[in-house]
Amino acid sequence: MNINYPIKFNPILKEKIWGGEKLKTLFNKKSIRNDIGESWEVSDVDGNISIVSNGALKEKSLKTLLSTYKAELVGKKVYKAFGNNFPLLIKFIDAKEALSIQVHPNDQLANERHNSFGKTEMWYVMQAETEGNLIVGFNKNTSKEAYVKYLEEKKLLEILNQEKVHKGDVYFIPTGRIHAIGAGVLLAEIQQTSDITYRVYDWDRLDDEGNSRELHTELALDAIDYSAQSKYKTTYNKELNASSPLVNCQYFTTNIIVMNGVLNVNNTNKDSFIIYMCVEGEITIKNDDFEEVKLLKGETVLIPATLKEYQLIASEKSELLEVYIS
């Protein structure tokens, strides 16, 4: 079967105690529920494997694509490192209410405890209500002992860094950095393939059955980086009809492409798949070898590593997040 075309997947929608309706109303994700917190766009997490929604590979799973096409799909270097495991988990998140305050373990800790990768991630804010905010890191250097004291006295917020956010804000969240998405924030998330989260505080809320969610207080203690940073938000520049860098780490590279018109893409210098997330407007992807693929705001597509040349076309100003492994 032909793999050289832009591959779309069926979103995997996740009901959350803090979820809302924006993934349905703004991005046209199909659900009868009003508490959809996450749309997993590209996933290789056990029990949540993405299924192709278009073209010759329709109904095939991402896992099947990996085992069949190997480096043709993800690139030689990526396949050598990860084999039949896709290295990234791509999501849209709608926080109607605040998420729990949490932290993710690094690769070593996650492997020892859970036989999993760690969870380095980044956020791109697509929309934020007036009071929309994020918690990212500490506002001063602290210690494990001081952290525990603040947590036990329910004063944890006093030592956490809280920031109001706006559309276009970018935050990089390395493992160990305590964080939470605040109420009224809609964002794109790019992360390592891992579902390991240590929840340290959940606002004392209860679910529909009157139960509180599990906390991971002890597990989190050795996972947290207790140092504070002078700045947490990523600064970047946008250039029209070009790929501008946002985040470059060992796990992924993310750029932003601001478009109006036609962009001729040549990826012969990349030995990786590419993922595009449309965060504004709409884009058409085309070349002579496949049927053109339209990408609307809130949609995601995977470009196989062997597909090197194509056009991105925007009839109005549009924006894409471009994700790959360097």
mmCIF file with all atom_site columns, N, CA, C and O in Angstrom, residues 104-147:
data_model
loop_
_atom_site.group_PDB
_atom_site.id
_atom_site.type_symbol
_atom_site.label_atom_id
_atom_site.label_alt_id
_atom_site.label_comp_id
_atom_site.label_asym_id
_atom_site.label_entity_id
_atom_site.label_seq_id
_atom_site.pdbx_PDB_ins_code
_atom_site.Cartn_x
_atom_site.Cartn_y
_atom_site.Cartn_z
_atom_site.occupancy
_atom_site.B_iso_or_equiv
_atom_site.pdbx_formal_charge
_atom_site.auth_seq_id
_atom_site.auth_comp_id
_atom_site.auth_asym_id
_atom_site.auth_atom_id
_atom_site.pdbx_PDB_model_num
ATOM 1   N N  . HIS A 1 104 ? 6.084   15.082 36.171 1.00 0.00 ? 104 HIS A N  1
ATOM 2   C CA . HIS A 1 104 ? 6.385   13.850 35.435 1.00 0.00 ? 104 HIS A CA 1
ATOM 3   C C  . HIS A 1 104 ? 7.812   13.410 35.727 1.00 0.00 ? 104 HIS A C  1
ATOM 4   O O  . HIS A 1 104 ? 8.722   14.238 35.784 1.00 0.00 ? 104 HIS A O  1
ATOM 5   N N  . PRO A 1 105 ? 8.025   12.105 35.881 1.00 0.00 ? 105 PRO A N  1
ATOM 6   C CA . PRO A 1 105 ? 9.380   11.600 36.148 1.00 0.00 ? 105 PRO A CA 1
ATOM 7   C C  . PRO A 1 105 ? 10.241  11.613 34.893 1.00 0.00 ? 105 PRO A C  1
ATOM 8   O O  . PRO A 1 105 ? 9.725   11.598 33.771 1.00 0.00 ? 105 PRO A O  1
ATOM 9   N N  . ASN A 1 106 ? 11.557  11.607 35.097 1.00 0.00 ? 106 ASN A N  1
ATOM 10  C CA . ASN A 1 106 ? 12.468  11.527 33.958 1.00 0.00 ? 106 ASN A CA 1
ATOM 11  C C  . ASN A 1 106 ? 12.563  10.084 33.446 1.00 0.00 ? 106 ASN A C  1
ATOM 12  O O  . ASN A 1 106 ? 11.958  9.164  34.009 1.00 0.00 ? 106 ASN A O  1
ATOM 13  N N  . ASP A 1 107 ? 13.325  9.886  32.374 1.00 0.00 ? 107 ASP A N  1
ATOM 14  C CA . ASP A 1 107 ? 13.407  8.568  31.741 1.00 0.00 ? 107 ASP A CA 1
ATOM 15  C C  . ASP A 1 107 ? 13.888  7.490  32.719 1.00 0.00 ? 107 ASP A C  1
ATOM 16  O O  . ASP A 1 107 ? 13.339  6.386  32.766 1.00 0.00 ? 107 ASP A O  1
ATOM 17  N N  . GLN A 1 108 ? 14.915  7.817  33.485 1.00 0.00 ? 108 GLN A N  1
ATOM 18  C CA . GLN A 1 108 ? 15.483  6.820  34.390 1.00 0.00 ? 108 GLN A CA 1
ATOM 19  C C  . GLN A 1 108 ? 14.483  6.393  35.463 1.00 0.00 ? 108 GLN A C  1
ATOM 20  O O  . GLN A 1 108 ? 14.260  5.200  35.679 1.00 0.00 ? 108 GLN A O  1
ATOM 21  N N  . LEU A 1 109 ? 13.838  7.369  36.097 1.00 0.00 ? 109 LEU A N  1
ATOM 22  C CA . LEU A 1 109 ? 12.880  7.075  37.152 1.00 0.00 ? 109 LEU A CA 1
ATOM 23  C C  . LEU A 1 109 ? 11.656  6.350  36.589 1.00 0.00 ? 109 LEU A C  1
ATOM 24  O O  . LEU A 1 109 ? 11.158  5.375  37.171 1.00 0.00 ? 109 LEU A O  1
ATOM 25  N N  . ALA A 1 110 ? 11.173  6.814  35.433 1.00 0.00 ? 110 ALA A N  1
ATOM 26  C CA . ALA A 1 110 ? 9.997   6.191  34.812 1.00 0.00 ? 110 ALA A CA 1
ATOM 27  C C  . ALA A 1 110 ? 10.291  4.750  34.391 1.00 0.00 ? 110 ALA A C  1
ATOM 28  O O  . ALA A 1 110 ? 9.439   3.866  34.506 1.00 0.00 ? 110 ALA A O  1
ATOM 29  N N  . ASN A 1 111 ? 11.508  4.511  33.918 1.00 0.00 ? 111 ASN A N  1
ATOM 30  C CA . ASN A 1 111 ? 11.886  3.158  33.521 1.00 0.00 ? 111 ASN A CA 1
ATOM 31  C C  . ASN A 1 111 ? 11.986  2.236  34.737 1.00 0.00 ? 111 ASN A C  1
ATOM 32  O O  . ASN A 1 111 ? 11.496  1.102  34.711 1.00 0.00 ? 111 ASN A O  1
ATOM 33  N N  . GLU A 1 112 ? 12.623  2.718  35.801 1.00 0.00 ? 112 GLU A N  1
ATOM 34  C CA . GLU A 1 112 ? 12.782  1.910  37.013 1.00 0.00 ? 112 GLU A CA 1
ATOM 35  C C  . GLU A 1 112 ? 11.431  1.563  37.642 1.00 0.00 ? 112 GLU A C  1
ATOM 36  O O  . GLU A 1 112 ? 11.207  0.426  38.081 1.00 0.00 ? 112 GLU A O  1
ATOM 37  N N  . ARG A 1 113 ? 10.537  2.542  37.683 1.00 0.00 ? 113 ARG A N  1
ATOM 38  C CA . ARG A 1 113 ? 9.279   2.361  38.410 1.00 0.00 ? 113 ARG A CA 1
ATOM 39  C C  . ARG A 1 113 ? 8.144   1.798  37.551 1.00 0.00 ? 113 ARG A C  1
ATOM 40  O O  . ARG A 1 113 ? 7.291   1.076  38.039 1.00 0.00 ? 113 ARG A O  1
ATOM 41  N N  . HIS A 1 114 ? 8.128   2.173  36.261 1.00 0.00 ? 114 HIS A N  1
ATOM 42  C CA . HIS A 1 114 ? 6.946   1.881  35.440 1.00 0.00 ? 114 HIS A CA 1
ATOM 43  C C  . HIS A 1 114 ? 7.280   1.223  34.105 1.00 0.00 ? 114 HIS A C  1
ATOM 44  O O  . HIS A 1 114 ? 6.372   1.010  33.295 1.00 0.00 ? 114 HIS A O  1
ATOM 45  N N  . ASN A 1 115 ? 8.555   0.935  33.859 1.00 0.00 ? 115 ASN A N  1
ATOM 46  C CA . ASN A 1 115 ? 8.977   0.397  32.561 1.00 0.00 ? 115 ASN A CA 1
ATOM 47  C C  . ASN A 1 115 ? 8.449   1.272  31.427 1.00 0.00 ? 115 ASN A C  1
ATOM 48  O O  . ASN A 1 115 ? 7.896   0.797  30.441 1.00 0.00 ? 115 ASN A O  1
ATOM 49  N N  . SER A 1 116 ? 8.622   2.576  31.592 1.00 0.00 ? 116 SER A N  1
ATOM 50  C CA . SER A 1 116 ? 8.064   3.559  30.661 1.00 0.00 ? 116 SER A CA 1
ATOM 51  C C  . SER A 1 116 ? 9.114   4.623  30.372 1.00 0.00 ? 116 SER A C  1
ATOM 52  O O  . SER A 1 116 ? 10.112  4.760  31.083 1.00 0.00 ? 116 SER A O  1
ATOM 53  N N  . PHE A 1 117 ? 8.868   5.418  29.316 1.00 0.00 ? 117 PHE A N  1
ATOM 54  C CA . PHE A 1 117 ? 9.638   6.633  29.101 1.00 0.00 ? 117 PHE A CA 1
ATOM 55  C C  . PHE A 1 117 ? 9.180   7.684  30.102 1.00 0.00 ? 117 PHE A C  1
ATOM 56  O O  . PHE A 1 117 ? 8.077   7.614  30.651 1.00 0.00 ? 117 PHE A O  1
ATOM 57  N N  . GLY A 1 118 ? 10.021  8.671  30.313 1.00 0.00 ? 118 GLY A N  1
ATOM 58  C CA . GLY A 1 118 ? 9.608   9.842  31.060 1.00 0.00 ? 118 GLY A CA 1
ATOM 59  C C  . GLY A 1 118 ? 8.670   10.689 30.218 1.00 0.00 ? 118 GLY A C  1
ATOM 60  O O  . GLY A 1 118 ? 8.207   10.262 29.147 1.00 0.00 ? 118 GLY A O  1
ATOM 61  N N  . LYS A 1 119 ? 8.389   11.905 30.700 1.00 0.00 ? 119 LYS A N  1
ATOM 62  C CA . LYS A 1 119 ? 7.387   12.704 29.989 1.00 0.00 ? 119 LYS A CA 1
ATOM 63  C C  . LYS A 1 119 ? 7.808   14.173 29.961 1.00 0.00 ? 119 LYS A C  1
ATOM 64  O O  . LYS A 1 119 ? 7.350   14.990 30.742 1.00 0.00 ? 119 LYS A O  1
ATOM 65  N N  . THR A 1 120 ? 8.719   14.482 29.053 1.00 0.00 ? 120 THR A N  1
ATOM 66  C CA . THR A 1 120 ? 9.019   15.869 28.716 1.00 0.00 ? 120 THR A CA 1
ATOM 67  C C  . THR A 1 120 ? 7.957   16.344 27.741 1.00 0.00 ? 120 THR A C  1
ATOM 68  O O  . THR A 1 120 ? 7.560   15.602 26.829 1.00 0.00 ? 120 THR A O  1
ATOM 69  N N  . GLU A 1 121 ? 7.470   17.576 27.931 1.00 0.00 ? 121 GLU A N  1
ATOM 70  C CA . GLU A 1 121 ? 6.392   18.060 27.076 1.00 0.00 ? 121 GLU A CA 1
ATOM 71  C C  . GLU A 1 121 ? 6.509   19.562 26.830 1.00 0.00 ? 121 GLU A C  1
ATOM 72  O O  . GLU A 1 121 ? 7.348   20.241 27.432 1.00 0.00 ? 121 GLU A O  1
ATOM 73  N N  . MET A 1 122 ? 5.680   20.058 25.915 1.00 0.00 ? 122 MET A N  1
ATOM 74  C CA . MET A 1 122 ? 5.578   21.497 25.693 1.00 0.00 ? 122 MET A CA 1
ATOM 75  C C  . MET A 1 122 ? 4.131   21.861 25.406 1.00 0.00 ? 122 MET A C  1
ATOM 76  O O  . MET A 1 122 ? 3.339   21.022 24.974 1.00 0.00 ? 122 MET A O  1
ATOM 77  N N  . TRP A 1 123 ? 3.808   23.128 25.657 1.00 0.00 ? 123 TRP A N  1
ATOM 78  C CA . TRP A 1 123 ? 2.454   23.638 25.422 1.00 0.00 ? 123 TRP A CA 1
ATOM 79  C C  . TRP A 1 123 ? 2.504   24.824 24.463 1.00 0.00 ? 123 TRP A C  1
ATOM 80  O O  . TRP A 1 123 ? 3.374   25.688 24.561 1.00 0.00 ? 123 TRP A O  1
ATOM 81  N N  . TYR A 1 124 ? 1.518   24.858 23.568 1.00 0.00 ? 124 TYR A N  1
ATOM 82  C CA . TYR A 1 124 ? 1.272   26.034 22.728 1.00 0.00 ? 124 TYR A CA 1
ATOM 83  C C  . TYR A 1 124 ? -0.160  26.475 23.005 1.00 0.00 ? 124 TYR A C  1
ATOM 84  O O  . TYR A 1 124 ? -1.106  25.727 22.724 1.00 0.00 ? 124 TYR A O  1
ATOM 85  N N  . VAL A 1 125 ? -0.331  27.662 23.576 1.00 0.00 ? 125 VAL A N  1
ATOM 86  C CA . VAL A 1 125 ? -1.661  28.137 23.955 1.00 0.00 ? 125 VAL A CA 1
ATOM 87  C C  . VAL A 1 125 ? -2.414  28.596 22.714 1.00 0.00 ? 125 VAL A C  1
ATOM 88  O O  . VAL A 1 125 ? -1.953  29.480 21.978 1.00 0.00 ? 125 VAL A O  1
ATOM 89  N N  . MET A 1 126 ? -3.589  27.993 22.463 1.00 0.00 ? 126 MET A N  1
ATOM 90  C CA . MET A 1 126 ? -4.413  28.344 21.315 1.00 0.00 ? 126 MET A CA 1
ATOM 91  C C  . MET A 1 126 ? -5.500  29.347 21.669 1.00 0.00 ? 126 MET A C  1
ATOM 92  O O  . MET A 1 126 ? -5.962  30.110 20.826 1.00 0.00 ? 126 MET A O  1
ATOM 93  N N  . GLN A 1 127 ? -5.932  29.327 22.912 1.00 0.00 ? 127 GLN A N  1
ATOM 94  C CA . GLN A 1 127 ? -6.952  30.266 23.377 1.00 0.00 ? 127 GLN A CA 1
ATOM 95  C C  . GLN A 1 127 ? -6.885  30.318 24.891 1.00 0.00 ? 127 GLN A C  1
ATOM 96  O O  . GLN A 1 127 ? -6.592  29.304 25.541 1.00 0.00 ? 127 GLN A O  1
ATOM 97  N N  . ALA A 1 128 ? -7.155  31.478 25.459 1.00 0.00 ? 128 ALA A N  1
ATOM 98  C CA . ALA A 1 128 ? -7.196  31.596 26.916 1.00 0.00 ? 128 ALA A CA 1
ATOM 99  C C  . ALA A 1 128 ? -8.269  32.604 27.306 1.00 0.00 ? 128 ALA A C  1
ATOM 100 O O  . ALA A 1 128 ? -8.353  33.685 26.707 1.00 0.00 ? 128 ALA A O  1
ATOM 101 N N  . GLU A 1 129 ? -9.103  32.237 28.277 1.00 0.00 ? 129 GLU A N  1
ATOM 102 C CA . GLU A 1 129 ? -10.062 33.181 28.820 1.00 0.00 ? 129 GLU A CA 1
ATOM 103 C C  . GLU A 1 129 ? -9.298  34.292 29.546 1.00 0.00 ? 129 GLU A C  1
ATOM 104 O O  . GLU A 1 129 ? -8.096  34.197 29.785 1.00 0.00 ? 129 GLU A O  1
ATOM 105 N N  . THR A 1 130 ? -10.014 35.334 29.934 1.00 0.00 ? 130 THR A N  1
ATOM 106 C CA . THR A 1 130 ? -9.378  36.519 30.529 1.00 0.00 ? 130 THR A CA 1
ATOM 107 C C  . THR A 1 130 ? -8.489  36.162 31.712 1.00 0.00 ? 130 THR A C  1
ATOM 108 O O  . THR A 1 130 ? -7.383  36.679 31.867 1.00 0.00 ? 130 THR A O  1
ATOM 109 N N  . GLU A 1 131 ? -8.959  35.250 32.549 1.00 0.00 ? 131 GLU A N  1
ATOM 110 C CA . GLU A 1 131 ? -8.186  34.868 33.734 1.00 0.00 ? 131 GLU A CA 1
ATOM 111 C C  . GLU A 1 131 ? -7.405  33.563 33.526 1.00 0.00 ? 131 GLU A C  1
ATOM 112 O O  . GLU A 1 131 ? -6.912  32.977 34.486 1.00 0.00 ? 131 GLU A O  1
ATOM 113 N N  . GLY A 1 132 ? -7.328  33.100 32.286 1.00 0.00 ? 132 GLY A N  1
ATOM 114 C CA . GLY A 1 132 ? -6.637  31.842 32.003 1.00 0.00 ? 132 GLY A CA 1
ATOM 115 C C  . GLY A 1 132 ? -5.181  31.890 32.442 1.00 0.00 ? 132 GLY A C  1
ATOM 116 O O  . GLY A 1 132 ? -4.467  32.840 32.128 1.00 0.00 ? 132 GLY A O  1
ATOM 117 N N  . ASN A 1 133 ? -4.758  30.876 33.171 1.00 0.00 ? 133 ASN A N  1
ATOM 118 C CA . ASN A 1 133 ? -3.387  30.883 33.672 1.00 0.00 ? 133 ASN A CA 1
ATOM 119 C C  . ASN A 1 133 ? -2.790  29.486 33.681 1.00 0.00 ? 133 ASN A C  1
ATOM 120 O O  . ASN A 1 133 ? -3.500  28.485 33.512 1.00 0.00 ? 133 ASN A O  1
ATOM 121 N N  . LEU A 1 134 ? -1.488  29.442 33.871 1.00 0.00 ? 134 LEU A N  1
ATOM 122 C CA . LEU A 1 134 ? -0.752  28.192 34.014 1.00 0.00 ? 134 LEU A CA 1
ATOM 123 C C  . LEU A 1 134 ? 0.088   28.261 35.280 1.00 0.00 ? 134 LEU A C  1
ATOM 124 O O  . LEU A 1 134 ? 0.509   29.341 35.702 1.00 0.00 ? 134 LEU A O  1
ATOM 125 N N  . ILE A 1 135 ? 0.326   27.101 35.870 1.00 0.00 ? 135 ILE A N  1
ATOM 126 C CA . ILE A 1 135 ? 1.319   26.969 36.918 1.00 0.00 ? 135 ILE A CA 1
ATOM 127 C C  . ILE A 1 135 ? 2.522   26.268 36.296 1.00 0.00 ? 135 ILE A C  1
ATOM 128 O O  . ILE A 1 135 ? 2.386   25.189 35.726 1.00 0.00 ? 135 ILE A O  1
ATOM 129 N N  . VAL A 1 136 ? 3.685   26.919 36.373 1.00 0.00 ? 136 VAL A N  1
ATOM 130 C CA . VAL A 1 136 ? 4.899   26.347 35.798 1.00 0.00 ? 136 VAL A CA 1
ATOM 131 C C  . VAL A 1 136 ? 6.062   26.606 36.750 1.00 0.00 ? 136 VAL A C  1
ATOM 132 O O  . VAL A 1 136 ? 6.515   27.741 36.897 1.00 0.00 ? 136 VAL A O  1
ATOM 133 N N  . GLY A 1 137 ? 6.527   25.572 37.438 1.00 0.00 ? 137 GLY A N  1
ATOM 134 C CA . GLY A 1 137 ? 7.702   25.676 38.279 1.00 0.00 ? 137 GLY A CA 1
ATOM 135 C C  . GLY A 1 137 ? 7.466   26.404 39.590 1.00 0.00 ? 137 GLY A C  1
ATOM 136 O O  . GLY A 1 137 ? 6.338   26.788 39.939 1.00 0.00 ? 137 GLY A O  1
ATOM 137 N N  . PHE A 1 138 ? 8.547   26.612 40.315 1.00 0.00 ? 138 PHE A N  1
ATOM 138 C CA . PHE A 1 138 ? 8.516   27.318 41.596 1.00 0.00 ? 138 PHE A CA 1
ATOM 139 C C  . PHE A 1 138 ? 8.845   28.797 41.400 1.00 0.00 ? 138 PHE A C  1
ATOM 140 O O  . PHE A 1 138 ? 9.531   29.168 40.441 1.00 0.00 ? 138 PHE A O  1
ATOM 141 N N  . ASN A 1 139 ? 8.359   29.643 42.313 1.00 0.00 ? 139 ASN A N  1
ATOM 142 C CA . ASN A 1 139 ? 8.682   31.064 42.238 1.00 0.00 ? 139 ASN A CA 1
ATOM 143 C C  . ASN A 1 139 ? 9.935   31.411 43.048 1.00 0.00 ? 139 ASN A C  1
ATOM 144 O O  . ASN A 1 139 ? 10.385  32.550 43.047 1.00 0.00 ? 139 ASN A O  1
ATOM 145 N N  . LYS A 1 140 ? 10.486  30.431 43.734 1.00 0.00 ? 140 LYS A N  1
ATOM 146 C CA . LYS A 1 140 ? 11.758  30.607 44.437 1.00 0.00 ? 140 LYS A CA 1
ATOM 147 C C  . LYS A 1 140 ? 12.364  29.221 44.649 1.00 0.00 ? 140 LYS A C  1
ATOM 148 O O  . LYS A 1 140 ? 11.640  28.214 44.661 1.00 0.00 ? 140 LYS A O  1
ATOM 149 N N  . ASN A 1 141 ? 13.665  29.162 44.780 1.00 0.00 ? 141 ASN A N  1
ATOM 150 C CA . ASN A 1 141 ? 14.299  27.878 45.062 1.00 0.00 ? 141 ASN A CA 1
ATOM 151 C C  . ASN A 1 141 ? 13.751  27.326 46.376 1.00 0.00 ? 141 ASN A C  1
ATOM 152 O O  . ASN A 1 141 ? 13.581  28.063 47.347 1.00 0.00 ? 141 ASN A O  1
ATOM 153 N N  . THR A 1 142 ? 13.473  26.039 46.385 1.00 0.00 ? 142 THR A N  1
ATOM 154 C CA . THR A 1 142 ? 12.945  25.433 47.605 1.00 0.00 ? 142 THR A CA 1
ATOM 155 C C  . THR A 1 142 ? 13.665  24.098 47.834 1.00 0.00 ? 142 THR A C  1
ATOM 156 O O  . THR A 1 142 ? 14.609  23.764 47.146 1.00 0.00 ? 142 THR A O  1
ATOM 157 N N  . SER A 1 143 ? 13.220  23.362 48.814 1.00 0.00 ? 143 SER A N  1
ATOM 158 C CA . SER A 1 143 ? 13.804  22.062 49.133 1.00 0.00 ? 143 SER A CA 1
ATOM 159 C C  . SER A 1 143 ? 12.683  21.051 49.267 1.00 0.00 ? 143 SER A C  1
ATOM 160 O O  . SER A 1 143 ? 11.508  21.410 49.389 1.00 0.00 ? 143 SER A O  1
ATOM 161 N N  . LYS A 1 144 ? 13.054  19.783 49.277 1.00 0.00 ? 144 LYS A N  1
ATOM 162 C CA . LYS A 1 144 ? 12.055  18.735 49.449 1.00 0.00 ? 144 LYS A CA 1
ATOM 163 C C  . LYS A 1 144 ? 11.296  18.932 50.770 1.00 0.00 ? 144 LYS A C  1
ATOM 164 O O  . LYS A 1 144 ? 10.065  18.821 50.813 1.00 0.00 ? 144 LYS A O  1
ATOM 165 N N  . GLU A 1 145 ? 12.031  19.252 51.824 1.00 0.00 ? 145 GLU A N  1
ATOM 166 C CA . GLU A 1 145 ? 11.419  19.406 53.142 1.00 0.00 ? 145 GLU A CA 1
ATOM 167 C C  . GLU A 1 145 ? 10.452  20.597 53.173 1.00 0.00 ? 145 GLU A C  1
ATOM 168 O O  . GLU A 1 145 ? 9.340   20.495 53.707 1.00 0.00 ? 145 GLU A O  1
ATOM 169 N N  . ALA A 1 146 ? 10.872  21.720 52.577 1.00 0.00 ? 146 ALA A N  1
ATOM 170 C CA . ALA A 1 146 ? 10.002  22.907 52.552 1.00 0.00 ? 146 ALA A CA 1
ATOM 171 C C  . ALA A 1 146 ? 8.763   22.644 51.701 1.00 0.00 ? 146 ALA A C  1
ATOM 172 O O  . ALA A 1 146 ? 7.643   23.032 52.069 1.00 0.00 ? 146 ALA A O  1
ATOM 173 N N  . TYR A 1 147 ? 8.971   21.977 50.565 1.00 0.00 ? 147 TYR A N  1
ATOM 174 C CA . TYR A 1 147 ? 7.840   21.630 49.698 1.00 0.00 ? 147 TYR A CA 1
ATOM 175 C C  . TYR A 1 147 ? 6.803   20.798 50.450 1.00 0.00 ? 147 TYR A C  1
ATOM 176 O O  . TYR A 1 147 ? 5.599   21.073 50.392 1.00 0.00 ? 147 TYR A O  1
#
